Coordinates of C-alpha atoms in Angstrom, one line a residue:
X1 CA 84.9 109.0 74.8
X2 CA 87.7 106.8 73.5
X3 CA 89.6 106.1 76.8
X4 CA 86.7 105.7 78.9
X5 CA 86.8 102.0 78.0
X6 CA 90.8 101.9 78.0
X7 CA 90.5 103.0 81.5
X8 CA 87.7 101.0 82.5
X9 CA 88.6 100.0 86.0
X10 CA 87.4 96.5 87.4
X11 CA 89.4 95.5 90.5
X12 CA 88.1 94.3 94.0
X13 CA 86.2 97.2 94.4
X14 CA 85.1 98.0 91.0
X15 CA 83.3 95.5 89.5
X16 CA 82.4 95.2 85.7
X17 CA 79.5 97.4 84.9
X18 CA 76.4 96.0 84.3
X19 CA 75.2 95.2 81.1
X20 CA 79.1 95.4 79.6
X21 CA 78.9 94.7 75.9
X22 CA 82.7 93.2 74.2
X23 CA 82.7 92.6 70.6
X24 CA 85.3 89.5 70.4
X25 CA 87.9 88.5 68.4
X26 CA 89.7 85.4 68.2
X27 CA 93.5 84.0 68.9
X28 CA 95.4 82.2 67.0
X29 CA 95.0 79.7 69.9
X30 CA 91.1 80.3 70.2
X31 CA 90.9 82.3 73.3
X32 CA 89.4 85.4 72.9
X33 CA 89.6 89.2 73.5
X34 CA 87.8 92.6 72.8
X35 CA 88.4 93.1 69.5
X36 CA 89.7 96.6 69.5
X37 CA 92.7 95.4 71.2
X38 CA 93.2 92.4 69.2
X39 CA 95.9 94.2 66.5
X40 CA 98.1 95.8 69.1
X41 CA 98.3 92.3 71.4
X42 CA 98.7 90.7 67.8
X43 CA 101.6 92.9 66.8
X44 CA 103.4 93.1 70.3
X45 CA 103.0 89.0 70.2
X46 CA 104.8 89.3 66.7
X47 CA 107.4 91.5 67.8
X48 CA 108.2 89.4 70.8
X49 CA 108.7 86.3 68.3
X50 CA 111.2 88.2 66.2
X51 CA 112.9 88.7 68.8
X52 CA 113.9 85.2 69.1
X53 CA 110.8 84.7 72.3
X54 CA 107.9 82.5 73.0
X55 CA 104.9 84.8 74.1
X56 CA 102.0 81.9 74.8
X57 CA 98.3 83.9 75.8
X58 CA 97.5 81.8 78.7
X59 CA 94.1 83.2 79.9
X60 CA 92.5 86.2 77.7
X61 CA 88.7 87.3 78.0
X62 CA 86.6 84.8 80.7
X63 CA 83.1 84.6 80.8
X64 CA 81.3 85.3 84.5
X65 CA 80.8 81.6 84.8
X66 CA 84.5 80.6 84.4
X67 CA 85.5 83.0 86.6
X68 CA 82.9 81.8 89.3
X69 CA 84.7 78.2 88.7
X70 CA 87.9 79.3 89.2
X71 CA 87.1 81.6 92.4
X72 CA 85.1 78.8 93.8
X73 CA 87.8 76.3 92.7
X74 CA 90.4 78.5 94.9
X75 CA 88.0 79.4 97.6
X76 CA 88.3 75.1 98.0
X77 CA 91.6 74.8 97.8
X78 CA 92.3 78.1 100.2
X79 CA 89.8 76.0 103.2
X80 CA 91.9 73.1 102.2
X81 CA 95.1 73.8 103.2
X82 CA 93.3 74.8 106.6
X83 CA 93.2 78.6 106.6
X84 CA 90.2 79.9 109.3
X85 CA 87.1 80.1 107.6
X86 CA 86.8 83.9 108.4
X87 CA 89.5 84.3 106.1
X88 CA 89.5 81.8 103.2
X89 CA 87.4 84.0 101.0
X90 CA 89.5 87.3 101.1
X91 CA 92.6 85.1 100.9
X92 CA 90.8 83.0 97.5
X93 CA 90.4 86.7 95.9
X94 CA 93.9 87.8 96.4
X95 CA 94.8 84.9 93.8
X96 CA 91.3 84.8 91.8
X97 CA 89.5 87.5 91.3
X98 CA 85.8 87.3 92.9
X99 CA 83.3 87.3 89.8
X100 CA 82.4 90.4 88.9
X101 CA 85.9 92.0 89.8
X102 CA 88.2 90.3 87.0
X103 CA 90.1 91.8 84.6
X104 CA 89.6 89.2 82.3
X105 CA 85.8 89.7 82.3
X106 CA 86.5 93.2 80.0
X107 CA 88.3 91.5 77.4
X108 CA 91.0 93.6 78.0
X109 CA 93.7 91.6 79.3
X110 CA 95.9 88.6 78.7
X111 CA 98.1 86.1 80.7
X112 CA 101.4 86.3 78.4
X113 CA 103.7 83.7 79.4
X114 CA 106.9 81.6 77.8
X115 CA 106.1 78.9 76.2
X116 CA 108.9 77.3 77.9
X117 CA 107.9 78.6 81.2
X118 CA 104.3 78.9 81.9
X119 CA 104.5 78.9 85.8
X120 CA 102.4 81.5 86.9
X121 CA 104.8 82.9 89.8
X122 CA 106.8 86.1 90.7
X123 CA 109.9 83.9 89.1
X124 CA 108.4 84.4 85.9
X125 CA 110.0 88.2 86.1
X126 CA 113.4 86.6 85.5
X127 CA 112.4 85.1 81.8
X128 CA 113.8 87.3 78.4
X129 CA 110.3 87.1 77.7
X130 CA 109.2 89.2 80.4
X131 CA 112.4 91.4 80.2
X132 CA 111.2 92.3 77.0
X133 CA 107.2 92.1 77.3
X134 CA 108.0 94.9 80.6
X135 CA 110.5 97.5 78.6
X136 CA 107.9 97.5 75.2
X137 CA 104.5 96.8 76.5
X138 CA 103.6 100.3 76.4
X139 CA 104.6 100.8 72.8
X140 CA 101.4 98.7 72.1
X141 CA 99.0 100.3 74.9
X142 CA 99.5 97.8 77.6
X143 CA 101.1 97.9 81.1
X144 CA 102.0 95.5 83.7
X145 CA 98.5 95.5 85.8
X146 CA 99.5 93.9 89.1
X147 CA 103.2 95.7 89.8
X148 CA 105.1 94.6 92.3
X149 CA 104.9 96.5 95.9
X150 CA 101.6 97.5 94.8
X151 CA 99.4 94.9 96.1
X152 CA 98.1 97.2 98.8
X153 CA 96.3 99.4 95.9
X154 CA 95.4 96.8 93.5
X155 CA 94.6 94.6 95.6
X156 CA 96.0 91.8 93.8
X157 CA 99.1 89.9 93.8
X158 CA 102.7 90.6 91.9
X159 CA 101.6 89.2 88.1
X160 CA 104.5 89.4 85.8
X161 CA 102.2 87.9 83.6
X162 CA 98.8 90.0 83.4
X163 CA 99.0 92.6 80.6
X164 CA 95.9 94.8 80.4
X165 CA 95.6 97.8 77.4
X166 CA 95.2 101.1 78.4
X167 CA 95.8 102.8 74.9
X168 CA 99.5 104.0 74.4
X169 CA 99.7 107.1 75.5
X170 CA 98.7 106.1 79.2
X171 CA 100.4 103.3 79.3
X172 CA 103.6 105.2 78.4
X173 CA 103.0 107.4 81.5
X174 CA 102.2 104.0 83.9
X175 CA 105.1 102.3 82.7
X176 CA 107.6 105.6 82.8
X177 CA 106.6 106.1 86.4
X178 CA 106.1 103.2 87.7
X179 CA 102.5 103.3 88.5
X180 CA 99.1 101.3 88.5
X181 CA 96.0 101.4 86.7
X182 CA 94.5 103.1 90.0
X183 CA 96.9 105.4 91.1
X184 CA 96.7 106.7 87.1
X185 CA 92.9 107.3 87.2
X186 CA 93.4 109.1 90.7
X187 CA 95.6 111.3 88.6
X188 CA 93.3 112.4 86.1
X189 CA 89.9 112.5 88.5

């Protein structure tokens, strides 16, 4: 049905399934996302503006080869700064997803940032724009993806910045109670 691709879950331990199809739409700013979510991002992005903020889409839909340049970008960085080899990889995906386990591989996500302040750290929870982009996300069907003091289910960092859509009605419930995309789906297995 209708939700089953809202709720499409794609995390370490879920990856993308195969053969996933995305019809895509394009930006203002030529990045790309799965069309059906294209008017509700368009209109929260609007609404953030009117409100006197500068939403910038940093990263929306990746194809399985960027993502592979970016993990395998990180993985060398991560053996760079001299972490045991046993560990660089596992510590490379807690940053960049492995390929195959992004979010941004559905088309169903964006990197929302300030246009002012595009530094992709737990600081960025302190802008207006996130103030705002956290209390009214779910009024547009998305939700904060990587919470913080959930890392141990999502397996992924704090992200102020990672908005993924859900549809409205879930992510009215995630938002109001403070979950994650998994600990939702538990709910309604």
């Amino acid at each position: 049905g209708q939700e089953d691709w809202q709720l499409l879950l794609v995390n370490p331990w879920h990856t993308v399934p195969e053969g996933y199809e995305i019809k895509l739409a394009t930006l203002s700013n030529g990045l790309q996302v799965d069309e059906r979510i294209y008017d509700d991002l368009d209109d929260m992005l609007s609404d953030c503006r009117e409100a006197d903020l500068n939403p910038i889409v940093g990263s929306a839909y990746r194809t399985e080869a960027t993502q592979t340049r970016l993990y395998r970008n990180k993985v060398a960085r991560v053996r760079a700064s001299g972490v045991p080899e046993d560990r660089v990889e596992a510590e490379a995906a807690r940053w960049v997803a492995k390929p195959g386990t992004s979010e941004h591989q559905t088309g169903l996500s964006a990197d929302i940032t300030d246009r002012y302040y595009e530094v992709k750290n737990s600081s960025l929870e302190n802008t207006e724009l996130y103030k705002w982009m956290s209390a009214h996300c779910q009024e547009y069907g998305f939700i904060v993806r990587y919470p913080k003091d959930k890392e141990d289910v999502t397996g992924i960092i704090y992200e102020p910045w990672h908005f993924r859509y859900v549809g409205v009605e879930a992510a009215t419930y995630i938002m109001e109670h403070g979950l994650c995309l998994e600990e939702f789906i538990e709910l309604y297995k």
